[in-house]
Amino acid sequence: KAGVTQTPRYLIKTRGQQVTLSCSPISGHRSVSWYQQTPGQGLQFLFEYFSETQRNKGNFPGRFSGRQFSNSRSEMNVSTLELGDSALYLCASQRDYNTGELFFGEGSRLTVL
Amino acid sequence: GNSVTQMEGPVTLSEEAFLTINCTYTATGYPSLFWYVQYPGEGLQLLLKATKADDKGSNKGFEATYRKETTSFHLEKGSVQVSDSAVYFCALNPYSSASKIIFGSGTRLSIRP
């Protein structure tokens, strides 16, 4: 059974650009969550989607957005990138909403120059 | 509100030493508790879980007991190996109406041969 797949794995952008990250959950999983991981702030929750609806949102500015498609795949977008957006972005899927058992991808490492 | 506090790292031990990583939580109701592990260059993996008071989760020689009276879920292993070197995250799912899984700050563990 394939795991959670995130693309791209690594990317470099400059300030002011925008970026889109993609996540394919485990087959049959309907919930996708996104986290930002940095050395200083640890793991911070961005948002969670279930059945194409955003169910929860963390305390991030509106520059951070996401969506989920009918096949459960999800994308997140960050517009007007800032240096502080450099981080590892982790996607996690769950079979259903709010089970607590998250299956994580390996992450997309974003560097903003 | 809901929160998780875990011991600061890094923790450095010699191979075959006994490991304890402390985790305490604050939550209303009856949360589920989890330990996740992140090996270098990878996403997080679920290590073990407990869904109610006095439950013991166990996996790969690691154990943790859900103690409601002390609001704790300490991770233990009797004899660590070099391959256990990783970052360990304690987490809870409060199962409230707008809940999201809450992670502790992570504890980096290094095992010396």
XYZ file of C-alpha atoms in Angstrom:
226
model
C 0.000 0.000 0.000
C 1.562 3.273 -1.085
C 2.187 5.846 1.608
C 1.525 9.557 1.598
C 3.280 11.189 -1.335
C 4.345 14.800 -1.331
C 5.719 16.749 -4.252
C 8.030 18.436 -4.791
C 10.430 17.203 -2.105
C 12.690 20.238 -2.319
C 12.218 23.670 -3.764
C 13.855 27.072 -3.656
C 11.914 30.272 -4.164
C 12.589 33.956 -3.742
C 10.691 36.465 -1.636
C 7.426 37.583 -3.171
C 6.928 34.436 -5.240
C 4.203 31.929 -4.630
C 4.401 28.165 -4.249
C 2.038 25.218 -4.548
C 2.689 21.940 -2.743
C 0.889 18.720 -3.487
C -0.097 15.774 -1.326
C -1.550 12.412 -2.310
C -2.952 10.582 0.716
C -2.991 6.860 1.299
C -5.636 5.203 -0.847
C -8.943 5.211 1.033
C -7.959 8.014 3.398
C -10.338 10.954 3.228
C -8.728 13.437 5.609
C -5.605 15.447 4.854
C -3.817 17.763 7.274
C -0.911 20.100 6.686
C 1.789 21.080 9.179
C 4.712 23.469 9.060
C 7.861 22.299 10.825
C 10.679 24.672 11.722
C 13.532 24.348 14.237
C 12.273 27.321 16.228
C 8.507 26.740 16.241
C 8.321 22.974 15.993
C 5.225 21.462 14.384
C 2.495 23.968 13.695
C -0.905 23.003 12.353
C -1.945 24.727 9.146
C -5.276 23.186 8.162
C -7.244 19.985 7.784
C -9.510 18.943 4.936
C -12.128 16.237 4.873
C -14.427 15.515 1.951
C -13.195 18.628 0.149
C -14.145 20.874 3.090
C -11.759 22.686 5.386
C -12.592 21.437 8.881
C -9.898 23.148 10.925
C -7.486 25.999 10.431
C -4.409 27.010 12.386
C -3.165 30.495 13.163
C -1.505 31.359 9.893
C -2.044 34.436 7.725
C -4.309 34.359 4.704
C -1.286 33.916 2.444
C -1.521 30.242 3.354
C -4.378 28.435 1.678
C -5.311 24.946 0.673
C -7.859 22.789 -0.987
C -8.831 19.175 -1.377
C -10.051 17.491 -4.519
C -12.714 14.843 -4.949
C -10.041 12.121 -5.064
C -8.788 13.326 -1.627
C -5.561 14.723 -3.049
C -4.712 18.069 -1.529
C -2.696 21.136 -2.402
C -1.515 24.016 -0.302
C -0.467 27.369 -1.617
C 1.638 30.100 -0.086
C 1.545 33.469 -1.805
C 3.920 36.411 -1.441
C 6.611 34.276 0.150
C 8.619 35.614 3.066
C 11.980 34.439 4.395
C 10.205 33.086 7.473
C 8.190 30.682 5.334
C 11.284 28.536 4.883
C 10.320 25.249 6.497
C 9.490 21.606 6.037
C 5.818 21.294 5.077
C 4.343 17.992 6.130
C 1.152 16.450 4.878
C -0.637 13.751 6.839
C -3.650 11.644 5.995
C -6.224 9.863 8.141
C -8.764 7.277 7.115
C -11.584 9.401 8.491
C -11.987 12.747 10.188
C -10.408 13.080 13.609
C -9.112 9.567 14.245
C -5.813 10.885 15.594
C -3.795 8.311 13.669
C -1.883 10.391 11.205
C 0.194 8.969 8.387
C 2.794 11.481 7.312
C 4.580 12.042 4.046
C 8.280 12.852 3.939
C 7.578 16.525 3.472
C 8.360 19.309 1.050
C 11.346 21.380 2.098
C 10.878 24.993 1.031
C 13.737 27.466 1.075
C 12.919 31.121 0.518
C 15.846 33.336 -0.501
C -7.169 24.909 26.439
C -5.573 21.714 25.240
C -1.798 21.411 25.326
C 1.086 18.976 25.457
C 4.350 19.544 27.318
C 7.311 17.247 26.842
C 10.790 17.285 28.231
C 13.383 19.448 26.575
C 16.091 17.781 24.607
C 18.459 16.814 23.393
C 18.732 13.594 25.343
C 21.949 11.638 24.870
C 22.267 8.077 26.141
C 24.600 5.162 25.693
C 23.412 2.042 23.901
C 21.442 -0.342 26.160
C 20.555 2.444 28.613
C 17.024 2.908 29.953
C 15.015 5.670 28.328
C 12.278 7.884 29.708
C 10.874 10.870 27.850
C 8.331 12.760 29.925
C 5.054 14.016 28.502
C 2.213 15.728 30.334
C -0.984 17.081 28.889
C -3.865 19.413 29.556
C -7.226 18.552 28.063
C -10.885 18.511 28.878
C -12.808 15.349 28.382
C -11.153 12.096 27.345
C -8.421 12.608 24.792
C -6.457 9.936 22.999
C -2.689 10.109 23.388
C 0.050 9.286 20.907
C 3.784 9.102 20.481
C 5.174 9.829 17.038
C 8.796 9.397 15.936
C 10.680 11.268 13.223
C 13.862 9.696 11.903
C 16.388 11.937 10.129
C 15.144 13.103 6.754
C 11.731 11.531 7.132
C 8.191 12.451 8.096
C 6.632 11.451 11.384
C 5.482 7.901 12.072
C 3.005 6.765 14.671
C 4.936 4.832 17.327
C 2.175 3.948 19.781
C -1.158 5.142 21.101
C -3.565 4.853 24.032
C -7.222 5.751 23.866
C -8.344 5.659 27.494
C -7.058 5.903 31.036
C -4.725 3.082 32.161
C -4.242 1.864 28.588
C -0.670 0.925 27.756
C 0.531 1.469 24.221
C 3.551 -0.488 23.051
C 5.585 -0.954 19.896
C 9.217 -1.784 18.998
C 10.107 -2.145 22.697
C 8.682 1.273 23.577
C 5.853 1.628 26.078
C 3.700 4.431 27.434
C 0.824 4.298 29.929
C -2.084 6.753 29.887
C -2.210 8.130 33.444
C -5.257 10.313 33.911
C -4.520 11.027 37.578
C -1.168 12.596 36.708
C -2.161 13.675 33.156
C 0.952 11.983 31.834
C 1.986 9.683 29.000
C 5.704 9.095 29.504
C 7.609 7.123 26.865
C 9.926 4.354 28.103
C 12.257 1.761 26.639
C 14.324 -0.674 28.623
C 17.371 -0.861 26.349
C 17.895 1.692 23.601
C 19.777 1.109 20.369
C 21.656 3.458 18.067
C 18.797 3.052 15.579
C 16.431 4.686 18.095
C 18.133 8.040 17.508
C 15.323 10.310 16.327
C 12.976 13.066 17.428
C 10.008 11.928 19.502
C 6.722 13.823 19.647
C 3.965 13.393 22.179
C 0.500 14.271 20.844
C -3.128 14.312 21.867
C -6.467 14.293 20.114
C -8.995 16.087 22.304
C -11.995 14.951 20.224
C -13.787 18.231 20.765
C -16.065 19.671 18.118
C -13.332 21.686 16.453
C -10.438 19.578 17.549
C -7.125 19.109 15.913
C -4.258 16.916 16.934
C -1.896 18.806 19.201
C 1.815 18.009 19.215
C 4.444 18.659 21.821
C 7.659 20.415 20.880
C 9.575 17.202 20.287
C 12.528 15.627 22.100
C 15.671 14.802 20.163
C 17.235 11.531 21.269
C 20.813 10.561 20.399
C 22.209 7.145 21.272
C 25.974 6.642 21.512
C 27.383 3.242 20.467
